[in-house]
Backbone as a printed PyTorch tensor [residue, N CA C, xyz], in Angstrom:
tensor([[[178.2990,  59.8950, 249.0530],
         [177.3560,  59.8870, 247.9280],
         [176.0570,  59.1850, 248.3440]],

        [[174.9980,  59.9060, 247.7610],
         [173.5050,  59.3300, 248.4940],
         [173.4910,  58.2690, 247.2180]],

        [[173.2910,  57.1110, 247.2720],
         [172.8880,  56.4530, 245.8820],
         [170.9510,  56.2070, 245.4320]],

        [[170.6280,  56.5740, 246.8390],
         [169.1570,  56.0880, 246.2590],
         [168.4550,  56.5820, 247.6240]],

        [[166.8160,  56.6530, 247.6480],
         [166.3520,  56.6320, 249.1210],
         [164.8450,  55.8470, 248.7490]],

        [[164.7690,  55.5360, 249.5610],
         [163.2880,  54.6120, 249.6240],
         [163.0890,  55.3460, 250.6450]],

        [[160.9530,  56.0370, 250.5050],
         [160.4050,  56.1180, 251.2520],
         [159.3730,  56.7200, 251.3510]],

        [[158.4860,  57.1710, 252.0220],
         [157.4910,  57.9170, 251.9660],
         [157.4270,  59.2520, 250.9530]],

        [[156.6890,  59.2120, 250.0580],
         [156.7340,  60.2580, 248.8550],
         [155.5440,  61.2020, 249.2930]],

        [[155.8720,  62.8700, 249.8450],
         [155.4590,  63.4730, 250.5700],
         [154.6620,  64.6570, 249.9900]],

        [[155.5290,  64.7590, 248.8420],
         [155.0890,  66.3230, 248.0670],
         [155.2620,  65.7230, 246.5170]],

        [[155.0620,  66.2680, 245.4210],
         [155.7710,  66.2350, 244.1410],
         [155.4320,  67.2350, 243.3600]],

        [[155.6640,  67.6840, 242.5510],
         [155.5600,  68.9420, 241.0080],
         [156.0380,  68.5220, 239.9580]],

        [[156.5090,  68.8800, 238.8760],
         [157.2690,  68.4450, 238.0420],
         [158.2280,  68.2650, 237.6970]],

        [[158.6050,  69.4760, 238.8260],
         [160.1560,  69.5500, 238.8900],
         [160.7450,  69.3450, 240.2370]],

        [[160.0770,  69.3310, 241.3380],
         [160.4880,  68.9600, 242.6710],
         [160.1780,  67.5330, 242.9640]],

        [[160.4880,  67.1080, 244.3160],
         [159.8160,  66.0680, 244.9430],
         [160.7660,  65.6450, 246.7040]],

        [[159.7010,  65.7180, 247.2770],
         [159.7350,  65.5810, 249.1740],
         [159.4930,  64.2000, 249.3420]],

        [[160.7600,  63.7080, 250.1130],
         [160.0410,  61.9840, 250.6090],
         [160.9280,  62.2560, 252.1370]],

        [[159.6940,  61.5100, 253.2520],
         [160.8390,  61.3180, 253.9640],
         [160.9850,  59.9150, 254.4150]],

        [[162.2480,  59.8210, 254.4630],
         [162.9570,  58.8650, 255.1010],
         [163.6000,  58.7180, 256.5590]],

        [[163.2680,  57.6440, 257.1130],
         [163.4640,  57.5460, 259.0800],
         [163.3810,  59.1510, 259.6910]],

        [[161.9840,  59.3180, 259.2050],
         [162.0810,  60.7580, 259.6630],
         [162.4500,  61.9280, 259.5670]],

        [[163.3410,  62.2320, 258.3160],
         [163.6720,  63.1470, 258.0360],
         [163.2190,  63.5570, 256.1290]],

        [[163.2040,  64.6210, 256.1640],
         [162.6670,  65.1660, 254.7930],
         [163.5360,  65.6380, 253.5950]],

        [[163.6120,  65.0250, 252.7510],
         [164.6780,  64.9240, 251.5940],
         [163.4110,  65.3280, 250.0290]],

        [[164.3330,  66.8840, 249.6880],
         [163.8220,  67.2920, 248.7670],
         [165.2590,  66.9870, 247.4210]],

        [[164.3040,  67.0310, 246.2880],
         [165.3340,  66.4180, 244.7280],
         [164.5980,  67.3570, 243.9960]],

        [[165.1850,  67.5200, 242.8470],
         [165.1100,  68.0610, 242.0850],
         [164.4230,  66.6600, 240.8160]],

        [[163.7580,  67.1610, 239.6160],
         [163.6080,  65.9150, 238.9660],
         [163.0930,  66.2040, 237.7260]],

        [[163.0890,  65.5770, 236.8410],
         [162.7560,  65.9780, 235.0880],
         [161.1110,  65.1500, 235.1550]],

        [[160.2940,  65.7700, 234.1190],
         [159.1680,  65.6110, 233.9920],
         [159.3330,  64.3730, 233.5330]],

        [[159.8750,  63.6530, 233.0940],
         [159.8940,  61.9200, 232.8640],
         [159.8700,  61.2720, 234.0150]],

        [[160.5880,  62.0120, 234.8530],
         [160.5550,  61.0920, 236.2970],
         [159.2400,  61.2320, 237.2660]],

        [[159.1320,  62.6350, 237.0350],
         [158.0710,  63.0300, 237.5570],
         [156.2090,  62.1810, 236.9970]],

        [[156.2810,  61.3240, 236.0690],
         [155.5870,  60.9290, 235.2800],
         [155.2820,  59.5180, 235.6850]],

        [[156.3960,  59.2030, 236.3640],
         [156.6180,  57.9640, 237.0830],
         [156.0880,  57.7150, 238.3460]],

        [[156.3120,  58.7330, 238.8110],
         [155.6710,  58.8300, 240.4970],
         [154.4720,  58.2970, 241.1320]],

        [[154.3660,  57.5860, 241.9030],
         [153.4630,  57.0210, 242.3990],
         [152.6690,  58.3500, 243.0500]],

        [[151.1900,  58.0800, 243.6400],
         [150.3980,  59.1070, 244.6380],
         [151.3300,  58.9540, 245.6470]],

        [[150.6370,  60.6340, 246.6020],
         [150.9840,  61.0990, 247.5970],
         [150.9800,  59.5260, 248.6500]],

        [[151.9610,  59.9180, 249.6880],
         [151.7380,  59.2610, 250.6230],
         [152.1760,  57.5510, 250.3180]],

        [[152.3360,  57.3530, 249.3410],
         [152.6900,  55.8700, 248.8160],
         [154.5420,  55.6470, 248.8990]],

        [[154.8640,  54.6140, 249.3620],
         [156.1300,  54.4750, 249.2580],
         [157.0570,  54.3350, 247.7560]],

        [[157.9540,  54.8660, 247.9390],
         [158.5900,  54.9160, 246.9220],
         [160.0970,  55.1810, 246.7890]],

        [[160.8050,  54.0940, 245.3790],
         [162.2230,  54.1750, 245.6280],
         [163.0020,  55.4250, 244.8750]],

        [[163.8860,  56.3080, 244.8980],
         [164.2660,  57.3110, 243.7940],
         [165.7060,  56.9020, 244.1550]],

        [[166.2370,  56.8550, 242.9230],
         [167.6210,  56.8700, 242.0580],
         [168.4730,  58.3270, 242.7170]],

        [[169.4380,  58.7460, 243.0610],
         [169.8190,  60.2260, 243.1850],
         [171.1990,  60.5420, 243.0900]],

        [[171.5530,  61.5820, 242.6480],
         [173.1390,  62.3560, 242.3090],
         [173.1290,  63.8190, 242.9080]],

        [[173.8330,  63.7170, 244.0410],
         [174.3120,  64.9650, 244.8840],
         [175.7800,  65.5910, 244.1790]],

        [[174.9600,  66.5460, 243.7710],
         [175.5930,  67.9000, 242.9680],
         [175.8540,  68.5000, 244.0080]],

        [[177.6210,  68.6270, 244.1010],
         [178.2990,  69.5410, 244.9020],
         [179.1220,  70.9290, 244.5280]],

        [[178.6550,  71.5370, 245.1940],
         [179.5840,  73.5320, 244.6070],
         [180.2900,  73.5020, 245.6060]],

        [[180.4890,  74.7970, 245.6190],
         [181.0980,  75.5540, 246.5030],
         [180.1030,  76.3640, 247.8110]],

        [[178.8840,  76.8180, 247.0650],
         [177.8930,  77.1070, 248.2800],
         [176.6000,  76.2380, 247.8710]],

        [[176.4160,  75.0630, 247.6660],
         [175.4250,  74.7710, 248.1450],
         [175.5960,  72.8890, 247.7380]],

        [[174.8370,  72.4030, 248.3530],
         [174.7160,  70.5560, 248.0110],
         [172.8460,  70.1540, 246.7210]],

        [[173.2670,  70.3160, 245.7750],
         [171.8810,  69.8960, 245.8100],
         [171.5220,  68.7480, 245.3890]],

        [[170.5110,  68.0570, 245.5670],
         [170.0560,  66.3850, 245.0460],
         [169.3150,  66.6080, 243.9950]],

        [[169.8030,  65.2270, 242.9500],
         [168.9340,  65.3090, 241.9010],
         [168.1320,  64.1160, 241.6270]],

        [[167.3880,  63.6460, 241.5000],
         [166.2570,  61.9460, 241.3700],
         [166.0070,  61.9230, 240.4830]],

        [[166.3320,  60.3530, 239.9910],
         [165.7940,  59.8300, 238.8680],
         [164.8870,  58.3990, 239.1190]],

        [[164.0710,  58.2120, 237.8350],
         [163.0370,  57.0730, 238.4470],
         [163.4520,  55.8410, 237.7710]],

        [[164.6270,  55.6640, 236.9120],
         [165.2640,  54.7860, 236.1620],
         [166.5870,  54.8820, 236.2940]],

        [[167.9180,  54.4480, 236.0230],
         [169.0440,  54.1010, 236.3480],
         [169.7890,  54.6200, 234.7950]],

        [[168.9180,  54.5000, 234.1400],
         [169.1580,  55.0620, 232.0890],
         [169.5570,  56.6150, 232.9200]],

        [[168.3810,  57.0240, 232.7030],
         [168.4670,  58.3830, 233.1300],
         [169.2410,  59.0720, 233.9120]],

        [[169.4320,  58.6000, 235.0810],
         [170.5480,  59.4480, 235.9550],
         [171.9130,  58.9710, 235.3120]],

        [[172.0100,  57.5030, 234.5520],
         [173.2550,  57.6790, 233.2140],
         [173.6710,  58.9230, 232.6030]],

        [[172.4980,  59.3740, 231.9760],
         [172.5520,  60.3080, 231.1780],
         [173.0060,  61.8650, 231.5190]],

        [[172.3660,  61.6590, 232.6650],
         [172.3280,  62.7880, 233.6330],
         [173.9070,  63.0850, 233.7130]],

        [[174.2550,  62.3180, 234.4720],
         [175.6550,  62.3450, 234.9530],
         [176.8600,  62.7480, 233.4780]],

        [[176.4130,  62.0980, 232.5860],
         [176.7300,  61.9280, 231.2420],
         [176.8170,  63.2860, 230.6190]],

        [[175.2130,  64.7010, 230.9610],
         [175.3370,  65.5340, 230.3560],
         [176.0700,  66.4720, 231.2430]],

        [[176.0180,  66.7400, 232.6380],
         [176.8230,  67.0910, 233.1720],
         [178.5580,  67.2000, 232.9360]],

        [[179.0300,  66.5890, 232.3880],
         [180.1660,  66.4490, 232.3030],
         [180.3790,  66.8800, 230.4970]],

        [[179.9300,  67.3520, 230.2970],
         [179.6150,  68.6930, 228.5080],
         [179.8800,  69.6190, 229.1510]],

        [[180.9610,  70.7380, 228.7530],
         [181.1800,  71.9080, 229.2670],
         [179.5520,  72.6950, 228.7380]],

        [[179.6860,  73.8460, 230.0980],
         [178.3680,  74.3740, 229.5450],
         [176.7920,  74.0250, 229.6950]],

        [[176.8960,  72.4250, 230.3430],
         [176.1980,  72.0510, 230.6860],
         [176.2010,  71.6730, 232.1890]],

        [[175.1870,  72.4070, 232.7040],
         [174.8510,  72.4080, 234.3730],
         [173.6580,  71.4900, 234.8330]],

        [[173.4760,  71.1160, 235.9590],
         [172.4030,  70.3810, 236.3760],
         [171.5820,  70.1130, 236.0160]],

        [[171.0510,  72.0670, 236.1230],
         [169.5160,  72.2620, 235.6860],
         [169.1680,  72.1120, 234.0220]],

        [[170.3750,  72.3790, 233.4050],
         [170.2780,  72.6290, 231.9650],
         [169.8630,  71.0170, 231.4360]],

        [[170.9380,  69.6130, 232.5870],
         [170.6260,  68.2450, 231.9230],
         [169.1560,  67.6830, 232.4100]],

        [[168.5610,  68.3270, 233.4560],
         [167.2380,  68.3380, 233.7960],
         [166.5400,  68.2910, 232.7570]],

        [[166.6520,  70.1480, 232.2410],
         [165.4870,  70.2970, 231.4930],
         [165.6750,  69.2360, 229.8670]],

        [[166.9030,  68.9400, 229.3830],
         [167.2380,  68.1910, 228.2630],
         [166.4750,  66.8140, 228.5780]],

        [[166.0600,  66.3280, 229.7510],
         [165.8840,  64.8940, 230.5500],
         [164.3680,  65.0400, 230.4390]],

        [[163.8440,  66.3020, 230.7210],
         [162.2780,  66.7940, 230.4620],
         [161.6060,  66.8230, 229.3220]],

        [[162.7480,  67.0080, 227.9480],
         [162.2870,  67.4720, 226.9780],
         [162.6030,  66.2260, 225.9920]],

        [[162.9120,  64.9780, 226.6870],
         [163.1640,  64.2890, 225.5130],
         [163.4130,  62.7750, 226.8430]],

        [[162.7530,  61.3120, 226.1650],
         [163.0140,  60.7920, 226.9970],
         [164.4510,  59.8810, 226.2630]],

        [[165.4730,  58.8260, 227.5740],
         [166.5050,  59.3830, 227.4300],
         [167.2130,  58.3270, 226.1250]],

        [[165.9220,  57.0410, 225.2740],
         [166.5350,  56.1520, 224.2660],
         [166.0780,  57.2620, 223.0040]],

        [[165.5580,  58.2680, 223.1550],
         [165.4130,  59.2560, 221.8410],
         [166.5010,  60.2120, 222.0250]],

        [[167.2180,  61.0870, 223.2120],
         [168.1060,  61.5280, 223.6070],
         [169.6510,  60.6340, 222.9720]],

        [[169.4260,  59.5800, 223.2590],
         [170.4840,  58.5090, 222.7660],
         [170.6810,  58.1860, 221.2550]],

        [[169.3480,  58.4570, 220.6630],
         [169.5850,  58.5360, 218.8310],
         [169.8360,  59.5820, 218.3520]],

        [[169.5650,  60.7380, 219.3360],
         [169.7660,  61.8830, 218.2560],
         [171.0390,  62.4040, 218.2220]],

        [[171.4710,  61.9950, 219.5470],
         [173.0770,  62.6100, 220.1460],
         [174.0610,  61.2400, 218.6650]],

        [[173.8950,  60.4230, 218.8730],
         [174.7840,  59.3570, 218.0250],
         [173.9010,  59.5820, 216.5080]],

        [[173.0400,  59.8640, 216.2490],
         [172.6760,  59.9840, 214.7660],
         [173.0670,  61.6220, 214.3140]],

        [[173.7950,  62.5640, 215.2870],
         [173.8840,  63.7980, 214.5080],
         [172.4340,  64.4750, 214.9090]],

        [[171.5630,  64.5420, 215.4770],
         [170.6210,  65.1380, 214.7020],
         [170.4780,  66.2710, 215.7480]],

        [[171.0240,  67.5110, 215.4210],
         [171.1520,  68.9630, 215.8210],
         [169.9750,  69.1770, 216.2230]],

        [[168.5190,  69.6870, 215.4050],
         [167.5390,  69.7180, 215.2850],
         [166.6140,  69.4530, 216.3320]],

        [[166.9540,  68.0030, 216.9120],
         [166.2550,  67.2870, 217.9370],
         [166.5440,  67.9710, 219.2130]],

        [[167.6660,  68.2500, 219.3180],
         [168.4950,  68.9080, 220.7120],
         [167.8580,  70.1520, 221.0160]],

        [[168.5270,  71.0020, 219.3730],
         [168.0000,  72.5030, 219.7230],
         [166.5270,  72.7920, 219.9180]],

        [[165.4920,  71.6290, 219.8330],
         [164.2700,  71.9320, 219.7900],
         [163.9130,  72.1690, 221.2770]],

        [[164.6230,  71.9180, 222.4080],
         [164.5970,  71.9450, 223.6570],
         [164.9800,  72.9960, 224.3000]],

        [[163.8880,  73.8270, 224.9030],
         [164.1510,  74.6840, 225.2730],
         [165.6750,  75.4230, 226.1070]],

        [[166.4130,  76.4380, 225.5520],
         [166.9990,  76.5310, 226.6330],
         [168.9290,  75.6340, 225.7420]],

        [[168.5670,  75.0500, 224.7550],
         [169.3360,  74.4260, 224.1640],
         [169.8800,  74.7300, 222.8180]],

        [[171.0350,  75.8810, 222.7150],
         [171.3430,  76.4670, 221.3250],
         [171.8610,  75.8020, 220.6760]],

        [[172.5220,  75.8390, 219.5090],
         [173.0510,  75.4280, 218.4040],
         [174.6570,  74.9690, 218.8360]],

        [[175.2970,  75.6980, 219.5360],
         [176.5030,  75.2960, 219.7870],
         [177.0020,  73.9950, 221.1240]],

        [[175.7050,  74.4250, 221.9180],
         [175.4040,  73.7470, 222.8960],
         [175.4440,  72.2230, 222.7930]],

        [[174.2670,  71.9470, 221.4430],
         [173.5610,  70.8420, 221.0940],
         [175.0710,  70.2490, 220.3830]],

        [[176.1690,  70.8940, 219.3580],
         [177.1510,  70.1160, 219.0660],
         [178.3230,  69.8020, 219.8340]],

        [[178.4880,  70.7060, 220.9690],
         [179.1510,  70.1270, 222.2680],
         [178.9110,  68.7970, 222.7840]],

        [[177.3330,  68.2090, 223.1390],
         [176.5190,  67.5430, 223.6510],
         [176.8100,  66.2560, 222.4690]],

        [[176.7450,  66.5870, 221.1030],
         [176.9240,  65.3110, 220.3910],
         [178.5220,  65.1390, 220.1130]],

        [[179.3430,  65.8470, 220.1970],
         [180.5490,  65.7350, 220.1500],
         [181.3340,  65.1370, 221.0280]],

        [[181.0910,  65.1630, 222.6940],
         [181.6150,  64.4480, 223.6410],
         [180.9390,  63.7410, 224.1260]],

        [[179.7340,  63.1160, 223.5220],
         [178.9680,  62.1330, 223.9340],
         [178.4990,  60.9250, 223.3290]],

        [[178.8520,  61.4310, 221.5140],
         [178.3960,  60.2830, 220.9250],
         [179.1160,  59.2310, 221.1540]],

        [[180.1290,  58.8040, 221.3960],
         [180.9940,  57.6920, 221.6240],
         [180.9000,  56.7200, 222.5000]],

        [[180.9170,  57.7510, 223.6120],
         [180.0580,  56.7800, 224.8300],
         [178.5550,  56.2750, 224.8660]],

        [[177.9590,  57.3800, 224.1300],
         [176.5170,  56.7910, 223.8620],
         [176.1850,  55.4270, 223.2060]],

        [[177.3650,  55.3040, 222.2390],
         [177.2370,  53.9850, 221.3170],
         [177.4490,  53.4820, 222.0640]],

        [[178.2500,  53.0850, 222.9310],
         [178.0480,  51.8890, 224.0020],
         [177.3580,  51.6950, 225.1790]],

        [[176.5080,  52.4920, 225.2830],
         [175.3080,  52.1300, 226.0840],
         [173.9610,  51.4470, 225.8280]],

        [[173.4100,  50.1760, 226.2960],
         [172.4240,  50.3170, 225.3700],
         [171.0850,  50.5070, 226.2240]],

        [[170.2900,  51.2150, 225.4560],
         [169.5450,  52.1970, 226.0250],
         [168.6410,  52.3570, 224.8890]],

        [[167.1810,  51.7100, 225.3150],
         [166.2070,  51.4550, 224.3570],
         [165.8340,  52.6350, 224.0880]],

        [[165.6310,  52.5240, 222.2590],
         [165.6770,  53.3470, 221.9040],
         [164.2410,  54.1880, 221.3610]],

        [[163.5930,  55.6890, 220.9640],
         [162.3580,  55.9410, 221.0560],
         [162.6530,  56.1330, 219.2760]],

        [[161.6110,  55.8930, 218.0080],
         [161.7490,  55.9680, 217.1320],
         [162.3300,  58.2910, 216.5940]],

        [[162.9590,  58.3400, 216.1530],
         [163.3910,  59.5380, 215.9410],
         [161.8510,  60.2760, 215.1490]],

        [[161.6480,  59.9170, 214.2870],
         [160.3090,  60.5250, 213.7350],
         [159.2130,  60.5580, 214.7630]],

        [[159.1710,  59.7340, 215.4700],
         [157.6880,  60.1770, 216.4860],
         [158.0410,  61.6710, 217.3380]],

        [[159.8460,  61.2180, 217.8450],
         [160.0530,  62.1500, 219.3550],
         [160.1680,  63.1590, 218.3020]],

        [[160.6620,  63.6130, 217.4340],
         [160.5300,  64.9030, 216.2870],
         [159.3360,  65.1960, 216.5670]],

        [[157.8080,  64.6260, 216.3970],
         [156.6030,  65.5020, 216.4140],
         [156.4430,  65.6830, 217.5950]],

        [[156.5090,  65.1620, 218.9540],
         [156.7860,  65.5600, 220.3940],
         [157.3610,  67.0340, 220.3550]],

        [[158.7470,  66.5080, 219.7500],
         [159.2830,  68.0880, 220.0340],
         [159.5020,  69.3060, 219.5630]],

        [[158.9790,  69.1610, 218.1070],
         [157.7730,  69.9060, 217.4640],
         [156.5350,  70.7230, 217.9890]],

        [[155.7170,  70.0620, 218.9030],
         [154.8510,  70.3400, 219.2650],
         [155.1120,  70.9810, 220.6930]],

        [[156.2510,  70.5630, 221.5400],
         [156.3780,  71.4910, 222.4130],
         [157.6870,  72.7670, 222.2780]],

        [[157.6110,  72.6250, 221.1200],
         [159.2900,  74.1990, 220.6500],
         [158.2240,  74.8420, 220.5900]],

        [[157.1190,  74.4810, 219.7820],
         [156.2860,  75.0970, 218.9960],
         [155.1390,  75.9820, 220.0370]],

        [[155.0380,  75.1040, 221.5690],
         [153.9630,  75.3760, 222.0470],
         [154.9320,  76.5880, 223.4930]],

        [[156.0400,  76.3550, 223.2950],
         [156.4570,  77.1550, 224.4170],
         [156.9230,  78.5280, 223.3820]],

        [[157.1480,  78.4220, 222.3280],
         [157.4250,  79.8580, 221.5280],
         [156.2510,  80.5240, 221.8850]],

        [[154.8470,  79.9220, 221.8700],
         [153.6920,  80.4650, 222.1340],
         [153.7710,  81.2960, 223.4070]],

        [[154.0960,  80.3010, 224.1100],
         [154.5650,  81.5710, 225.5500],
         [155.1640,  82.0830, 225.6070]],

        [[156.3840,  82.5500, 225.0820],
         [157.2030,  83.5220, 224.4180],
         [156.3900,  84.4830, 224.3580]],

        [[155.9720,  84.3930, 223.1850],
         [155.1210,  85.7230, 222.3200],
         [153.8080,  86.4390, 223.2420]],

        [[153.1290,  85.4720, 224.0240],
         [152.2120,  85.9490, 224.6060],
         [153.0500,  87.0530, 225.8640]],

        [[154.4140,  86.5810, 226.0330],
         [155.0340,  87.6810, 227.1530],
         [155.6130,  87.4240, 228.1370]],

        [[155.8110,  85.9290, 228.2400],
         [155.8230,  85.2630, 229.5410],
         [157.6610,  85.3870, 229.4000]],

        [[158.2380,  85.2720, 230.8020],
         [159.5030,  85.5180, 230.6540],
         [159.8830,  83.8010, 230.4420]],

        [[161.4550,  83.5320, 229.9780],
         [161.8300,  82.3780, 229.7760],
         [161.3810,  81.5650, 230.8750]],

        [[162.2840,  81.8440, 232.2830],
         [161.8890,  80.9490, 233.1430],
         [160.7110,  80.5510, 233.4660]],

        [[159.4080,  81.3570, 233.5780],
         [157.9110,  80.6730, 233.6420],
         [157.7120,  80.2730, 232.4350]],

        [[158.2550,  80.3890, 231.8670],
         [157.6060,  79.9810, 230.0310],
         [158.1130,  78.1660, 230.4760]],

        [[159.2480,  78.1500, 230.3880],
         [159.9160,  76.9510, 230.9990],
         [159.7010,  75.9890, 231.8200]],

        [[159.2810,  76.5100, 232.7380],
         [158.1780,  75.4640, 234.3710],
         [157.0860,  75.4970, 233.9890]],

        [[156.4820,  76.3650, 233.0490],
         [155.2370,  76.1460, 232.8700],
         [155.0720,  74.5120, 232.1300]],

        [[155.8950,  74.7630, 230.5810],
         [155.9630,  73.5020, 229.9990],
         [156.7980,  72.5780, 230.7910]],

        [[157.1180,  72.4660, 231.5770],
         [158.1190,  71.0950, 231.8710],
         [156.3850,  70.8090, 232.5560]],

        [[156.1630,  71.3450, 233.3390],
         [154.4810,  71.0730, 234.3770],
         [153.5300,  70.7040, 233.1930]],

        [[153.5040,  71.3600, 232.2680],
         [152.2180,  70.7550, 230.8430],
         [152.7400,  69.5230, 230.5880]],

        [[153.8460,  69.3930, 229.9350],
         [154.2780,  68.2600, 229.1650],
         [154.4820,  66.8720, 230.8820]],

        [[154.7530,  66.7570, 231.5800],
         [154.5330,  66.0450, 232.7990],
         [153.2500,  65.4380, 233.3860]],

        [[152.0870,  66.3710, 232.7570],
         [150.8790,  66.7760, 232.7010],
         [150.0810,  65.3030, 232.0890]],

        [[150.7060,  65.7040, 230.1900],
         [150.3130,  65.4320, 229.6060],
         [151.7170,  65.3540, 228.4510]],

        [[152.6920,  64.2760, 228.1160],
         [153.4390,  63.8400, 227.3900],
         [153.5310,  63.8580, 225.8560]],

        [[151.5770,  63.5490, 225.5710],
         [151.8430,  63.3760, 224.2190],
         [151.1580,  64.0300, 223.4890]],

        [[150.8980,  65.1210, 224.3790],
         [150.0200,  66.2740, 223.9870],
         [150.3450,  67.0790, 222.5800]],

        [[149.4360,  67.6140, 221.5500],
         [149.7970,  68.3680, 220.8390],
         [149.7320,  69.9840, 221.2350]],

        [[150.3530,  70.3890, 220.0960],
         [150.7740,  72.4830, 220.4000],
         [149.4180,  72.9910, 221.6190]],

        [[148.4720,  73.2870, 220.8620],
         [147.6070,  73.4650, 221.6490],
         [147.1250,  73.2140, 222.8570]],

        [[147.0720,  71.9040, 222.8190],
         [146.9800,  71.2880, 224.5290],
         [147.8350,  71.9100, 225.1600]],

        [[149.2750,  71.8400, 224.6000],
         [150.4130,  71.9830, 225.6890],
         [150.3570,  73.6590, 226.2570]],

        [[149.6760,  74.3900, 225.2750],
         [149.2140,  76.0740, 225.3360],
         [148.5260,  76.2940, 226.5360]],

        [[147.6560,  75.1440, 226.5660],
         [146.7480,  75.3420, 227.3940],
         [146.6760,  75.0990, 228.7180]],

        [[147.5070,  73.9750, 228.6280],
         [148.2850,  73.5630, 230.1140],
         [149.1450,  74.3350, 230.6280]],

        [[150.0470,  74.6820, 229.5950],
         [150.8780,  75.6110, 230.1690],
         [150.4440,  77.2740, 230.5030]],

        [[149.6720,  77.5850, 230.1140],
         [149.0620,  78.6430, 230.1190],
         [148.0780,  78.8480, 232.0040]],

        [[147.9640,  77.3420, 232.3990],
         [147.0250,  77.3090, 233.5640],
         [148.2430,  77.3940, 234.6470]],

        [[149.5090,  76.6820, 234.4630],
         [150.5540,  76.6830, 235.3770],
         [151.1550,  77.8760, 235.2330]],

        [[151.5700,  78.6630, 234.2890],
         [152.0290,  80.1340, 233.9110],
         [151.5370,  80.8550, 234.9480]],

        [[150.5960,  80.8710, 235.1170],
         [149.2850,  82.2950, 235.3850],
         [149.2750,  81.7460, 236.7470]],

        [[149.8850,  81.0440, 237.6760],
         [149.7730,  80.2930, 239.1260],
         [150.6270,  81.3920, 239.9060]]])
């Protein structure tokens, strides 16, 4: 198990990131919260990580807090829920508002995340609220992260409709909202609309 790597931070996106270490080049996977964290190119830096193992392939995942790859590990283990799926949940919500909505019930908050249905979201609060209560894990007020995620259900339906298929609709906003966090509908249209069209 890799637990962490310190080192030269080489590349980043919103959803990737390259560091190498004693010479060699180590790519992760990573949620726009983490990605938000990141120091500039070329600056040293420590990342958190969980090597996701299959059958054909190894992949790494980085986190920039120790909460988070909690969580991570946490949503992983929800049937139904895969890597990429606790990524994008990790993108779309940071993880002490993730922690109220899963233990307060609140459906709403979940399904507002792209990529995250209705049955999904009560899986997710059903085998998680329990353990969630005993974590403690500062928490984001529920009414603010509601207009957050409001504003980005709201701003990626937009790319929907304009035509864009799920998956660019998807990288586009994880890259807007990474961008720009507390952006409203529009902004996030607009950002996402410049990474879309790349």
């Amino acid at each position: 198990m890799i637990a962490y790597l310190i080192g030269t931070l080489t590349d980043k996106s919103p959803t990737e990131v390259t560091m190498e270490v004693g010479g060699i080049g180590f790519s992760a996977s990573i949620s726009a919260n983490t990605y938000a964290e990141l120091p500039e190119l070329n600056q040293t830096v420590k990342l958190l990580t969980y090597l996701y193992v299959r059958d054909d392939a190894f992949q790494l995942y980085g986190f920039a807090r120790e909460e988070e790859r909690t969580i991570f590990k946490l949503l992983i283990s929800v049937g139904g829920v895969g890597p990429k799926m606790a990524q994008t949940i990790l993108s779309g919500m940071d993880v002490g508002a993730l922690r109220e909505a899963i233990i307060g019930n609140h459906l709403a908050a979940l399904t507002r995340i792209s990529g995250v249905g209705r049955k999904t979201a009560e899986r997710i609060i059903l085998e998680l609220r329990d353990k969630l209560t005993k974590l403690d894990l500062k928490p984001t007020p529920i009414g603010v992260q509601s207009d957050l995620q409001q504003a980005r259900s709201d701003a990626y339906s937009a790319l929907l409709a304009l035509g864009f298929a799920k998956p660019v609709a998807e990288k586009a906003m994880r890259a807007a909202i990474a961008e720009a966090p507390n952006a409203k509908t529009d902004e996030l249209v607009r950002l996402a609309l410049k990474y879309a069209q790349k």
